[in-house]
Every structure is written in C-alpha cells, then in structure tokens.
Amino acid sequence: MKMADKDLELVVCGSSGSAMPTFGDWERTVLEHTYDYVDYVSCHASYQERDGDLGSFLASATDMDYFIDTVVATPGSWRTSTPWRTPSSSATC
C-alpha cells in the first residue's frame, strides 16, 4: 500500500483498555509482526461514570495516562535497536 501512496500512514489496532487480560501482550505481538510497516498503534478506551461516582470517572484520566505510557513503551521491551516513531507527544496513540 505504501508503494502506491508514499504518504499513507498505517495504524495497527491496539487493546481496548488496560484492564483487558491481553493488554501489553497483544500490542507486543502485533508490533513484532508489523513494526517495520506501521506508523501508529491505536489506543482506544471508553470511560463512564458508574453509580454516580463522578470522582472515579474524572480520575480515569490516570488510567488513560498509564494506557498510553504502556503502549508507547511496548516496542522498547523487545526491539531496542530501533526506537518507536513518535510524531509528537500528543499523537503517540
């Protein structure tokens, strides 16, 4: 695909949240097979207020920070020769 369009950016699908039992393992597996071909790993998570606990909902930003930091660090855990390409600090996931 990139041979047809050199400006094409490819995204692999990451986990749907840090609480998933495969979180981290999935990203590592996907990147072992696609690292040289992709530009981004998607990070997608949904948070909602439960039982009127607004404080817990607002604190979910802490989980999202952990989620992003862990996904960004994943390539380094198995591929130390090439750093992960991060176009900007706000666009790593």
PDB file of C-alpha atoms in Angstrom:
ATOM      1  CA  MET A   1       0.000   0.000   0.000  1.00  0.00           C
ATOM      2  CA  LYS A   2       2.794   2.411   0.833  1.00  0.00           C
ATOM      3  CA  MET A   3       4.380   1.724  -2.561  1.00  0.00           C
ATOM      4  CA  ALA A   4       1.191   3.077  -4.148  1.00  0.00           C
ATOM      5  CA  ASP A   5       0.994   6.106  -1.817  1.00  0.00           C
ATOM      6  CA  LYS A   6       4.180   7.163  -0.037  1.00  0.00           C
ATOM      7  CA  ASP A   7       2.186   9.487   2.242  1.00  0.00           C
ATOM      8  CA  LEU A   8      -0.048   6.705   3.526  1.00  0.00           C
ATOM      9  CA  GLU A   9       0.103   6.206   7.279  1.00  0.00           C
ATOM     10  CA  LEU A  10      -0.812   2.819   8.715  1.00  0.00           C
ATOM     11  CA  VAL A  11      -2.325   2.101  12.120  1.00  0.00           C
ATOM     12  CA  VAL A  12      -2.453  -1.233  13.927  1.00  0.00           C
ATOM     13  CA  CYS A  13      -5.254  -1.922  16.349  1.00  0.00           C
ATOM     14  CA  GLY A  14      -4.210  -1.995  19.981  1.00  0.00           C
ATOM     15  CA  SER A  15      -6.116  -3.241  23.007  1.00  0.00           C
ATOM     16  CA  SER A  16      -9.429  -1.733  24.023  1.00  0.00           C
ATOM     17  CA  GLY A  17      -8.276  -0.835  27.502  1.00  0.00           C
ATOM     18  CA  SER A  18      -5.609  -1.514  30.077  1.00  0.00           C
ATOM     19  CA  ALA A  19      -7.884  -3.861  32.045  1.00  0.00           C
ATOM     20  CA  MET A  20      -8.011  -6.403  29.209  1.00  0.00           C
ATOM     21  CA  PRO A  21      -6.213  -9.644  30.088  1.00  0.00           C
ATOM     22  CA  THR A  22      -4.212  -9.455  26.843  1.00  0.00           C
ATOM     23  CA  PHE A  23      -3.181  -5.795  27.306  1.00  0.00           C
ATOM     24  CA  GLY A  24       0.504  -5.375  26.534  1.00  0.00           C
ATOM     25  CA  ASP A  25       0.848  -8.886  25.143  1.00  0.00           C
ATOM     26  CA  TRP A  26      -1.427  -8.003  22.229  1.00  0.00           C
ATOM     27  CA  GLU A  27       0.487  -4.821  21.379  1.00  0.00           C
ATOM     28  CA  ARG A  28       3.810  -6.666  21.606  1.00  0.00           C
ATOM     29  CA  THR A  29       2.573  -9.488  19.348  1.00  0.00           C
ATOM     30  CA  VAL A  30       1.123  -7.127  16.751  1.00  0.00           C
ATOM     31  CA  LEU A  31       4.253  -4.979  16.686  1.00  0.00           C
ATOM     32  CA  GLU A  32       6.554  -7.992  16.371  1.00  0.00           C
ATOM     33  CA  HIS A  33       4.838  -8.662  13.042  1.00  0.00           C
ATOM     34  CA  THR A  34       4.148  -5.118  11.816  1.00  0.00           C
ATOM     35  CA  TYR A  35       6.715  -2.748  13.367  1.00  0.00           C
ATOM     36  CA  ASP A  36       8.573  -2.035  10.130  1.00  0.00           C
ATOM     37  CA  TYR A  37       5.358  -1.273   8.250  1.00  0.00           C
ATOM     38  CA  VAL A  38       3.145   0.782  10.571  1.00  0.00           C
ATOM     39  CA  ASP A  39       3.247   4.337  11.847  1.00  0.00           C
ATOM     40  CA  TYR A  40       0.863   4.195  14.815  1.00  0.00           C
ATOM     41  CA  VAL A  41      -0.760   1.923  17.355  1.00  0.00           C
ATOM     42  CA  SER A  42      -4.347   2.807  18.184  1.00  0.00           C
ATOM     43  CA  CYS A  43      -5.279   3.363  21.806  1.00  0.00           C
ATOM     44  CA  HIS A  44      -8.986   3.313  22.418  1.00  0.00           C
ATOM     45  CA  ALA A  45     -10.748   3.129  25.726  1.00  0.00           C
ATOM     46  CA  SER A  46     -14.162   4.137  26.988  1.00  0.00           C
ATOM     47  CA  TYR A  47     -14.779   5.548  30.434  1.00  0.00           C
ATOM     48  CA  GLN A  48     -18.092   6.286  32.064  1.00  0.00           C
ATOM     49  CA  GLU A  49     -19.453   7.430  35.369  1.00  0.00           C
ATOM     50  CA  ARG A  50     -20.793   4.458  37.339  1.00  0.00           C
ATOM     51  CA  ASP A  51     -23.267   4.647  40.175  1.00  0.00           C
ATOM     52  CA  GLY A  52     -22.905   8.432  40.444  1.00  0.00           C
ATOM     53  CA  ASP A  53     -19.175   8.205  41.250  1.00  0.00           C
ATOM     54  CA  LEU A  54     -18.031  11.358  39.462  1.00  0.00           C
ATOM     55  CA  GLY A  55     -14.647  11.416  41.198  1.00  0.00           C
ATOM     56  CA  SER A  56     -13.759   7.950  39.965  1.00  0.00           C
ATOM     57  CA  PHE A  57     -14.837   8.881  36.448  1.00  0.00           C
ATOM     58  CA  LEU A  58     -12.712  12.032  36.461  1.00  0.00           C
ATOM     59  CA  ALA A  59      -9.760  10.024  37.773  1.00  0.00           C
ATOM     60  CA  SER A  60      -9.971   7.750  34.736  1.00  0.00           C
ATOM     61  CA  ALA A  61      -7.518  10.143  33.079  1.00  0.00           C
ATOM     62  CA  THR A  62      -4.876   8.484  35.257  1.00  0.00           C
ATOM     63  CA  ASP A  63      -5.715   5.115  33.714  1.00  0.00           C
ATOM     64  CA  MET A  64      -5.538   6.630  30.225  1.00  0.00           C
ATOM     65  CA  ASP A  65      -2.079   8.043  31.016  1.00  0.00           C
ATOM     66  CA  TYR A  66      -0.975   4.555  32.120  1.00  0.00           C
ATOM     67  CA  PHE A  67      -2.556   3.068  28.980  1.00  0.00           C
ATOM     68  CA  ILE A  68      -0.696   5.448  26.657  1.00  0.00           C
ATOM     69  CA  ASP A  69       2.629   5.191  28.508  1.00  0.00           C
ATOM     70  CA  THR A  70       2.496   1.388  28.435  1.00  0.00           C
ATOM     71  CA  VAL A  71       1.672   1.204  24.724  1.00  0.00           C
ATOM     72  CA  VAL A  72       4.435   3.690  23.866  1.00  0.00           C
ATOM     73  CA  ALA A  73       6.938   1.647  25.910  1.00  0.00           C
ATOM     74  CA  THR A  74       5.906  -1.696  24.371  1.00  0.00           C
ATOM     75  CA  PRO A  75       8.259  -1.686  21.360  1.00  0.00           C
ATOM     76  CA  GLY A  76      11.229  -0.999  23.615  1.00  0.00           C
ATOM     77  CA  SER A  77      10.582  -4.174  25.555  1.00  0.00           C
ATOM     78  CA  TRP A  78      11.531  -6.376  22.604  1.00  0.00           C
ATOM     79  CA  ARG A  79      13.103  -4.128  19.990  1.00  0.00           C
ATOM     80  CA  THR A  80      15.873  -1.991  21.387  1.00  0.00           C
ATOM     81  CA  SER A  81      17.709  -1.248  18.147  1.00  0.00           C
ATOM     82  CA  THR A  82      15.013   0.992  16.656  1.00  0.00           C
ATOM     83  CA  PRO A  83      13.079   3.468  18.799  1.00  0.00           C
ATOM     84  CA  TRP A  84       9.333   3.809  18.305  1.00  0.00           C
ATOM     85  CA  ARG A  85       8.459   6.613  15.923  1.00  0.00           C
ATOM     86  CA  THR A  86       6.538   9.287  17.807  1.00  0.00           C
ATOM     87  CA  PRO A  87       5.434  12.227  15.665  1.00  0.00           C
ATOM     88  CA  SER A  88       4.555  14.319  18.733  1.00  0.00           C
ATOM     89  CA  SER A  89       3.973  13.740  22.406  1.00  0.00           C
ATOM     90  CA  SER A  90       0.228  14.135  21.969  1.00  0.00           C
ATOM     91  CA  ALA A  91      -0.047  11.795  18.975  1.00  0.00           C
ATOM     92  CA  THR A  92       1.684   8.644  20.143  1.00  0.00           C
ATOM     93  CA  CYS A  93      -1.552   6.748  20.459  1.00  0.00           C
TER      94      CYS A  93
END
